[in-house]
Short mmCIF file of C-alpha atoms in Angstrom, two decimals:
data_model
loop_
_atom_site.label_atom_id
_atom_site.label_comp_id
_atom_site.label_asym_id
_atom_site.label_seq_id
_atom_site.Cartn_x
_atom_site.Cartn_y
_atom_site.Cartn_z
CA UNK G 1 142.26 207.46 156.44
CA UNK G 2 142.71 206.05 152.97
CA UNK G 3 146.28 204.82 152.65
CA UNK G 4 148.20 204.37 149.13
CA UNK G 5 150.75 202.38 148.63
CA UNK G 6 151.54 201.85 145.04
CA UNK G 7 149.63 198.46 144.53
CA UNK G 8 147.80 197.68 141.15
CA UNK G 9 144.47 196.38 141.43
CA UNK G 10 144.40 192.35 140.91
CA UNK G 11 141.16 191.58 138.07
CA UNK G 12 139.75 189.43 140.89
CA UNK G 13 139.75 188.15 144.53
CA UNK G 14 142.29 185.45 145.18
CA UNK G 15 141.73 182.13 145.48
CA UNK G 16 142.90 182.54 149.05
CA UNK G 17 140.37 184.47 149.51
CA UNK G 18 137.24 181.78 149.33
CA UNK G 19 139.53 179.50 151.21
CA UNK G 20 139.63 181.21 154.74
CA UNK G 21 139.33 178.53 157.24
CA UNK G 22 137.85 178.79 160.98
CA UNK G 23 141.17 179.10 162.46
CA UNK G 24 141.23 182.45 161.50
CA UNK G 25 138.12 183.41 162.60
CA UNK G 26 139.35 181.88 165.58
CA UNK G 27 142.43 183.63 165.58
CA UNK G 28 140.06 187.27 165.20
CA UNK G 29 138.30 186.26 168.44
CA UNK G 30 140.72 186.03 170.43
CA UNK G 31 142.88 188.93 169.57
CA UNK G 32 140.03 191.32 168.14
CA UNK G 33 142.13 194.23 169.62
CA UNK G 34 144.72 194.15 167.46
CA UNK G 35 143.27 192.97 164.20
CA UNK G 36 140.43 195.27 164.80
CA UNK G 37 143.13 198.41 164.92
CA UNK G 38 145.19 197.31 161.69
CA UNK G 39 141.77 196.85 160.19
CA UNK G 40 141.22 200.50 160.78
CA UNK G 41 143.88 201.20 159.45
CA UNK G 42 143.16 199.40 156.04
CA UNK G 43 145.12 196.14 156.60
CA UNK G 44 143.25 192.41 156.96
CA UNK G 45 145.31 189.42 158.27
CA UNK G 46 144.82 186.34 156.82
CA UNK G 47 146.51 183.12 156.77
CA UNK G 48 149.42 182.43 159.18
CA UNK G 49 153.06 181.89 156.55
CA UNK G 50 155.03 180.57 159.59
CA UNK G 51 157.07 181.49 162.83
CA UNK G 52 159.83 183.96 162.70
CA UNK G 53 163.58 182.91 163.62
CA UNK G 54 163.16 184.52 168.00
CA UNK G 55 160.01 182.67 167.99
CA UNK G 56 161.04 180.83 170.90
CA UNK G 57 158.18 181.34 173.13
CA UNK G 58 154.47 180.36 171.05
CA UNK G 59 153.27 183.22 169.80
CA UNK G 60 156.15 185.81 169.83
CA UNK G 61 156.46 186.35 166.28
CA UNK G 62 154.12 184.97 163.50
CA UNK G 63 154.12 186.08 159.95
CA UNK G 64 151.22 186.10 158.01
CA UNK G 65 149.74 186.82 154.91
CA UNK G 66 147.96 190.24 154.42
CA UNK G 67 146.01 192.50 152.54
CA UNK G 68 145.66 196.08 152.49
CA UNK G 69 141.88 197.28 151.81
CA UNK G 70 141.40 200.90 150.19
CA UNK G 71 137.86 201.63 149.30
CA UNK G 72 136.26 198.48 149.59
CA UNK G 73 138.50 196.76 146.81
CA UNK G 74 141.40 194.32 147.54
CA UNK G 75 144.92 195.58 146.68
CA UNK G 76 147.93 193.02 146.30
CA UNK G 77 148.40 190.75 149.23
CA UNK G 78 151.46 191.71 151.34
CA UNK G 79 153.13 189.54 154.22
CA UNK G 80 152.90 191.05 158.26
CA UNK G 81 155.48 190.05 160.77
CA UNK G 82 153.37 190.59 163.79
CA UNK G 83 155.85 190.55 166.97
CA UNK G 84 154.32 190.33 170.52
CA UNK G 85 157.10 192.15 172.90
CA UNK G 86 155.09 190.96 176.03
CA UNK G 87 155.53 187.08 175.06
CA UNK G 88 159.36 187.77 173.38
CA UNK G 89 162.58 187.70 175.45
CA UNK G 90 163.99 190.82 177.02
CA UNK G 91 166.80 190.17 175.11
CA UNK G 92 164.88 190.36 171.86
CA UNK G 93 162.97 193.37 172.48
CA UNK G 94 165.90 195.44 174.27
CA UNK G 95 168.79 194.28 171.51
CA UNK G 96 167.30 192.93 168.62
CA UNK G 97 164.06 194.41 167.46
CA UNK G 98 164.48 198.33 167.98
CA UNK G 99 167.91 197.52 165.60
CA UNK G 100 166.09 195.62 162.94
CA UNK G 101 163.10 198.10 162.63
CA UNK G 102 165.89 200.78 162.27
CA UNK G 103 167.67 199.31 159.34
CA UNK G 104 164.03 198.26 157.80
CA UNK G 105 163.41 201.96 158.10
CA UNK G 106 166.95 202.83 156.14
CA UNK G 107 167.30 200.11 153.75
CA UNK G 108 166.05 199.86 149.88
CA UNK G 109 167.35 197.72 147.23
CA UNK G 110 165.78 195.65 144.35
CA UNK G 111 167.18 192.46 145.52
CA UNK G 112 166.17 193.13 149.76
CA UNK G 113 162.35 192.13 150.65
CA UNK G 114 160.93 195.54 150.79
CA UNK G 115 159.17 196.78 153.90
CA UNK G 116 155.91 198.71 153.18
CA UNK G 117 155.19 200.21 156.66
CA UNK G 118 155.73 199.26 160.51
CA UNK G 119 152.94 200.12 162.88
CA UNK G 120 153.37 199.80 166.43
CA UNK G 121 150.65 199.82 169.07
CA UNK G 122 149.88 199.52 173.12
CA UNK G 123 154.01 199.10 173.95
CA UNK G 124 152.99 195.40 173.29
CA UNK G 125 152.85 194.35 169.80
CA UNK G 126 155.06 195.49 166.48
CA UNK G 127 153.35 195.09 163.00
CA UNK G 128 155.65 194.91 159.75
CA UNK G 129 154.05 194.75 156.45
CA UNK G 130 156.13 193.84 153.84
CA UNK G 131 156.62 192.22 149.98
CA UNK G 132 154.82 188.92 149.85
CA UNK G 133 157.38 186.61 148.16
CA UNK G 134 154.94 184.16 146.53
CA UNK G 135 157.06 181.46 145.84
CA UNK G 136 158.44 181.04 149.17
CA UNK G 137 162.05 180.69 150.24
CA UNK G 138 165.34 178.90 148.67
CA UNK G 139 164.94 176.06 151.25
CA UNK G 140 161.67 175.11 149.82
CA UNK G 141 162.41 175.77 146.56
CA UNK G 142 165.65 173.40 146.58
CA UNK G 143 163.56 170.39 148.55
CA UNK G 144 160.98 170.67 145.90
CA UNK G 145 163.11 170.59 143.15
CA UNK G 146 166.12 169.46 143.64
CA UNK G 147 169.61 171.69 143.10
CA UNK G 148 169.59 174.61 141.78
CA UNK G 149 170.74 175.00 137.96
CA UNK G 150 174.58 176.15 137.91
CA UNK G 151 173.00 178.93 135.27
CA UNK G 152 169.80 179.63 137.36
CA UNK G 153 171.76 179.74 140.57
CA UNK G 154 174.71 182.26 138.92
CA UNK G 155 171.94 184.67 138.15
CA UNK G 156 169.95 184.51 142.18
CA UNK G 157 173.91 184.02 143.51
CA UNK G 158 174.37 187.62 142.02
CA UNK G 159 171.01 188.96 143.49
CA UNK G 160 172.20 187.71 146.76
CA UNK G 161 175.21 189.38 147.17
CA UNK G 162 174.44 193.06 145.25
CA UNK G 163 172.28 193.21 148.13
CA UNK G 164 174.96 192.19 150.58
CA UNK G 165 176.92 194.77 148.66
CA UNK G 166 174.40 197.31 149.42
CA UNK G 167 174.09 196.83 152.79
CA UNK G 168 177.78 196.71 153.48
CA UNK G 169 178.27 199.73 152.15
CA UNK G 170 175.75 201.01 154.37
CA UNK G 171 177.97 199.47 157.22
CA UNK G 172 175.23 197.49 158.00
CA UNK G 173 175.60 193.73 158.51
CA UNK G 174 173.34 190.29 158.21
CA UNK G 175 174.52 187.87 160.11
CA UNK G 176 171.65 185.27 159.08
CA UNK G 177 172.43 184.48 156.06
CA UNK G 178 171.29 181.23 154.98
CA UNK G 179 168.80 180.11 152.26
CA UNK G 180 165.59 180.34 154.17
CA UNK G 181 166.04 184.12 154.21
CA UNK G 182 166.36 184.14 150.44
CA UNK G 183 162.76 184.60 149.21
CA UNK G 184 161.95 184.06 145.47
CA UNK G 185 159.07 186.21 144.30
CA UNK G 186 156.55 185.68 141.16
CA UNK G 187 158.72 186.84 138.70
CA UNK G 188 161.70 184.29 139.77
CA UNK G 189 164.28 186.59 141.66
CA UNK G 190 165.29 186.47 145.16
CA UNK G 191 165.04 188.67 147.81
CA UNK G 192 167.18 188.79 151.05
CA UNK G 193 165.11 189.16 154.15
CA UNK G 194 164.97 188.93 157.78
CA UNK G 195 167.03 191.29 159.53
CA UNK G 196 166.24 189.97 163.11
CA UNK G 197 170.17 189.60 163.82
CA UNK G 198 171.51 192.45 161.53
CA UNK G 199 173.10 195.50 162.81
CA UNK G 200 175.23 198.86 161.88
CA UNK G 201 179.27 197.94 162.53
CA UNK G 202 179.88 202.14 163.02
CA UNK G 203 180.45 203.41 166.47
CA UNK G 204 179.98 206.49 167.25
CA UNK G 205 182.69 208.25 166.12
CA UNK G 206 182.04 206.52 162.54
CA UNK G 207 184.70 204.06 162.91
CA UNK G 208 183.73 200.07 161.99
CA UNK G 209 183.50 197.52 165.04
CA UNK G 210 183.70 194.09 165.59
CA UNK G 211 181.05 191.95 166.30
CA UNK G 212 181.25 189.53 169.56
CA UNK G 213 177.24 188.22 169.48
CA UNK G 214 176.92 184.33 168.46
CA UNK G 215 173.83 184.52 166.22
CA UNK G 216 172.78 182.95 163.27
CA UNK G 217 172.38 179.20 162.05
CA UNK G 218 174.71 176.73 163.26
CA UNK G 219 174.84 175.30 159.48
CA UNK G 220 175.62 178.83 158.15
CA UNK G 221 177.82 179.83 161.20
CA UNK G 222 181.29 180.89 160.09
CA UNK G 223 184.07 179.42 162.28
CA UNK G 224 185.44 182.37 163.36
CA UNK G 225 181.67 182.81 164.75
CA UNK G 226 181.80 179.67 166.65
CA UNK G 227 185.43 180.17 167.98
CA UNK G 228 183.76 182.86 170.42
CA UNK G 229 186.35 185.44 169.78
CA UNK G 230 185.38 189.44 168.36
CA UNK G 231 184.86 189.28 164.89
CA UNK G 232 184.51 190.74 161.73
CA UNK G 233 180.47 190.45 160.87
CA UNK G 234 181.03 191.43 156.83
CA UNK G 235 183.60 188.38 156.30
CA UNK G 236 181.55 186.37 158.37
CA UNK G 237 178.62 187.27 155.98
CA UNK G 238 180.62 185.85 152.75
CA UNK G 239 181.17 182.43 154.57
CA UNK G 240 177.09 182.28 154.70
CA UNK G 241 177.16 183.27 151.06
CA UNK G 242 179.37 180.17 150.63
CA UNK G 243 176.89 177.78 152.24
CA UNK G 244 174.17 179.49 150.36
CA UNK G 245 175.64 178.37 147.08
CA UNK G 246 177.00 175.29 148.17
CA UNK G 247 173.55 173.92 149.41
CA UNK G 248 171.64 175.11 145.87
CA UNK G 249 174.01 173.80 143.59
CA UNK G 250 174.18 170.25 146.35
CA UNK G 251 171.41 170.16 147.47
CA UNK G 252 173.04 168.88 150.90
CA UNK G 253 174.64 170.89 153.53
CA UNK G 254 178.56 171.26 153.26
CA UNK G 255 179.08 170.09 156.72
CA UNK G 256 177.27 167.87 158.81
CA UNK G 257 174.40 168.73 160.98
CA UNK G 258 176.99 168.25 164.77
CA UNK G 259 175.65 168.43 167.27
CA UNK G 260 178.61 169.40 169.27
CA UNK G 261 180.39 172.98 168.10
CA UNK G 262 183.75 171.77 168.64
CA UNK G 263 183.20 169.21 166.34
CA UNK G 264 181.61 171.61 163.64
CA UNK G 265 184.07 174.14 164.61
CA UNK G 266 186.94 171.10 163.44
CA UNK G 267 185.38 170.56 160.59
CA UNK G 268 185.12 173.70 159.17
CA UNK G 269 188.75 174.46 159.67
CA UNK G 270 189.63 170.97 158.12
CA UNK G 271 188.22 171.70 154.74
CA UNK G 272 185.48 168.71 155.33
CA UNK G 273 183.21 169.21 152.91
CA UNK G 274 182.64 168.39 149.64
CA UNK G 275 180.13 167.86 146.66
CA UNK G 276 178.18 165.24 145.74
CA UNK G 277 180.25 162.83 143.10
CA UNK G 278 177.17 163.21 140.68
CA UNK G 279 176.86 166.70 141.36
CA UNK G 280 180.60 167.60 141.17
CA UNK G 281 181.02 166.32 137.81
CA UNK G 282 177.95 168.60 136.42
CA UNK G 283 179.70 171.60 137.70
CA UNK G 284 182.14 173.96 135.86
CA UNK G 285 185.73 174.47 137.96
CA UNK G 286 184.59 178.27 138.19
CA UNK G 287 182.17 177.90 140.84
CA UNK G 288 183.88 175.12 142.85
CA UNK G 289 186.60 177.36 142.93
CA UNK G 290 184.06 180.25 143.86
CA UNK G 291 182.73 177.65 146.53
CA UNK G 292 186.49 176.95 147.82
CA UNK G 293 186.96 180.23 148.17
CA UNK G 294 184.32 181.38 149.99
CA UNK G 295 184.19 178.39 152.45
CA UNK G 296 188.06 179.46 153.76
CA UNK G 297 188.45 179.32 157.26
CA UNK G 298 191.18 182.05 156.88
CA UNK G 299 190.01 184.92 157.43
CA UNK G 300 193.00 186.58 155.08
CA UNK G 301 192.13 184.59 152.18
CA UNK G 302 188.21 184.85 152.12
CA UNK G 303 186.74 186.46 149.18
CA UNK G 304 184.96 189.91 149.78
CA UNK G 305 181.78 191.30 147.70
CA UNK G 306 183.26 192.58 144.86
CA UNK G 307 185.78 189.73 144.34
CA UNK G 308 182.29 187.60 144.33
CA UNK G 309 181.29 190.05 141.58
CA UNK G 310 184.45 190.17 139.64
CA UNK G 311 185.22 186.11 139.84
CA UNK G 312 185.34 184.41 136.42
CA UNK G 313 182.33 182.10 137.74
CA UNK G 314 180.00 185.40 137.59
CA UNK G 315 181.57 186.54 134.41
CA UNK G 316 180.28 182.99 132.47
CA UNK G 317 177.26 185.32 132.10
CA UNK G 318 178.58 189.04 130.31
CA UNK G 319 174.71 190.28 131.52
CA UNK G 320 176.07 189.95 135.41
CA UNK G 321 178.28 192.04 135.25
CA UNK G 322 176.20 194.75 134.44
CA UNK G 323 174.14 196.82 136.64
CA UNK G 324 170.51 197.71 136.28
CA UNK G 325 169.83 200.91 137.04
CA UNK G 326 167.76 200.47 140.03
CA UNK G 327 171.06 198.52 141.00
CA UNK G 328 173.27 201.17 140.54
CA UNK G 329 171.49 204.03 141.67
CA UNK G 330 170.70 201.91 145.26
CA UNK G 331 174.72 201.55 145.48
CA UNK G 332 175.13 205.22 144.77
CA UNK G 333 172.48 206.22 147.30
CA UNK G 334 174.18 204.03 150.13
CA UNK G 335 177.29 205.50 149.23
CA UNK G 336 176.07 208.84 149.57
CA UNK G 337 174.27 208.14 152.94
CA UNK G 338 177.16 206.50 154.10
CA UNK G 339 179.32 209.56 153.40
CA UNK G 340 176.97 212.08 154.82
CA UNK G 341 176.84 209.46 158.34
CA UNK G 342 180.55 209.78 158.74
CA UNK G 343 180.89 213.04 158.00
CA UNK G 344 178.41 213.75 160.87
CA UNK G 345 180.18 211.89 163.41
CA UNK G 346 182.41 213.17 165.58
CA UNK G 347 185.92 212.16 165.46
CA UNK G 348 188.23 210.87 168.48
CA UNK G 349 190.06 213.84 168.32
CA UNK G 350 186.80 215.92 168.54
CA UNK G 351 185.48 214.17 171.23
CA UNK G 352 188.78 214.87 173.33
#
């Protein structure tokens, strides 16, 4: 079965692609049942990218790079999150996963790593193939380089959160965000991915829930997260933003890495944090304000998404504040599925 996918036709093989090594010949012996089935199907594993963020047991979850064959000719190379539910915790598989492949299923936006297919097999292993960022994540880039430009980082900053936009208006929720799920691709823009911890906030009667899971990254953690209470996921989401820009533009976490989450927790609600000297003076009051304000333990005071959007910071740059059209007709499609969800779901008064 010839599969199409949309890929142009690269003028010729990879370097990659000479460069194969015996560990993954190794890695074909040794689980020929699996890679012989994708290959079947038209799709090649190749070189293992790294571990996922559940990959707490060797071998649960390994991304790698991929390619998808059609006729004998090599397409664009993609990346595969191969999960192994026999290896991952029951936790994982029963909570976790069957949410995240639903939302990969639902979601579609310019600025969220797009998922090409998901192919599941023998009740044992999950396959996602998905957009191969090639220039790796916002960690990496910022070790590499150093911080982010204030200009460079207003123009990914906006990226980020349309597609945190996009997804809240799908009622759906992160709760990971932190700059090693921000993937830059060829052409320089970011991409949010990794939706292990991400869920929908509507119950079944289409009303919004609190959240009362601790997940994420202790760094990234909002304090309401750590304080163990039922929270709201989408403010906790803007306090991640917060770290997101605060690490780019300092190239240094806000708070220190504690080891102890009462003494994180204290921090956090004491305002510790601050920029680099040599940093701070580079940077316009705009976005330490944005910063300030997004890094606010109160939950009252917190900006939202479209305060981000709106905030004089964003505005430095008239082109931000205008959407594309793929942009704007993602939003509109989320806030037409949104509408038809709710609409759908029966009310309290129903049920009774």
């Amino acid at each position: 079965m010839t599969l199409r996918l949309g890929f142009e036709f690269p003028s010729g093989l990879p370097k990659w692609r000479a460069n194969l090594n015996t560990s993954i010949a190794s890695l074909r012996r040794k689980r020929m049942s699996h890679v012989e089935m994708l290959e079947r199907r038209g799709y090649r594993l190749l070189d293992i990218l790294g571990s996922g963020s559940h990959a707490k047991v060797d071998g649960v979850v390994k991304v790698y790079m991929a390619e998808f064959i059609a006729d004998n000719l090599c397409q664009r190379p993609m990346a595969c999150k191969l999960v192994d539910m026999e290896k991952a915790p029951r936790n994982y598989v029963v909570k976790f996963l069957p949410k995240e492949l639903e939302i990969l299923r639902r979601i579609k936006h310019p600025h969220i790593i797009e998922t090409y297919s998901i192919i599941q097999w023998n009740k044992r292993y999950v396959c996602t193939f998905m957009q191969l960022a090639e220039k790796g994540d916002l960690l990496d880039f910022i070790l590499e380089n150093g911080a982010v430009s204030e200009n460079q980082m207003r123009v990914w900053f906006r990226q980020i959160t349309l597609a945190v936009q996009y997804m809240h208006t799908l009622e759906i929720v992160h709760r990971d965000l932190k700059c090693e799920n921000i993937l830059i691709t060829a052409k320089c823009n970011v991409k949010v991915s990794d939706f292990g911890f991400a869920r929908s906030i509507l119950d079944d009667h289409g009303s919004t829930i609190l959240s009362d899971t601790f997940c994420g990254s202790l760094c990234y953690i909002a304090p309401e997260v750590l304080k163990g209470l039922p929270y709201n996921p989408k403010i906790s989401d803007m306090w991640g933003l917060g770290v997101i820009l605060f690490v780019a533009l300092n190239c240094a976490m806000p708070f220190r890495k504690f080891s102890q989450i009462k003494k994180m927790y204290e921090a956090q609600m004491s305002y510790d944090w601050a920029f680099r000297s040599k940093i701070s003076d580079e940077l316009s009051s705009q976005v330490k304000s944005l910063v300030k304000k997004l890094l606010e333990p109160d939950l009252n005071k917190r900006l939202g998404v479209q305060q981000i959007l709106n905030s004089k910071w964003i505005a430095m740059n008239p082109k931000c504040l205008i959407l594309s059209k793929r942009e704007k007709s993602a939003l509109e499609k989320a806030e037409e599925e949104i509408t038809k969800i709710k609409a759908k779901k029966p009310t309290t008064d129903d049920v009774a």
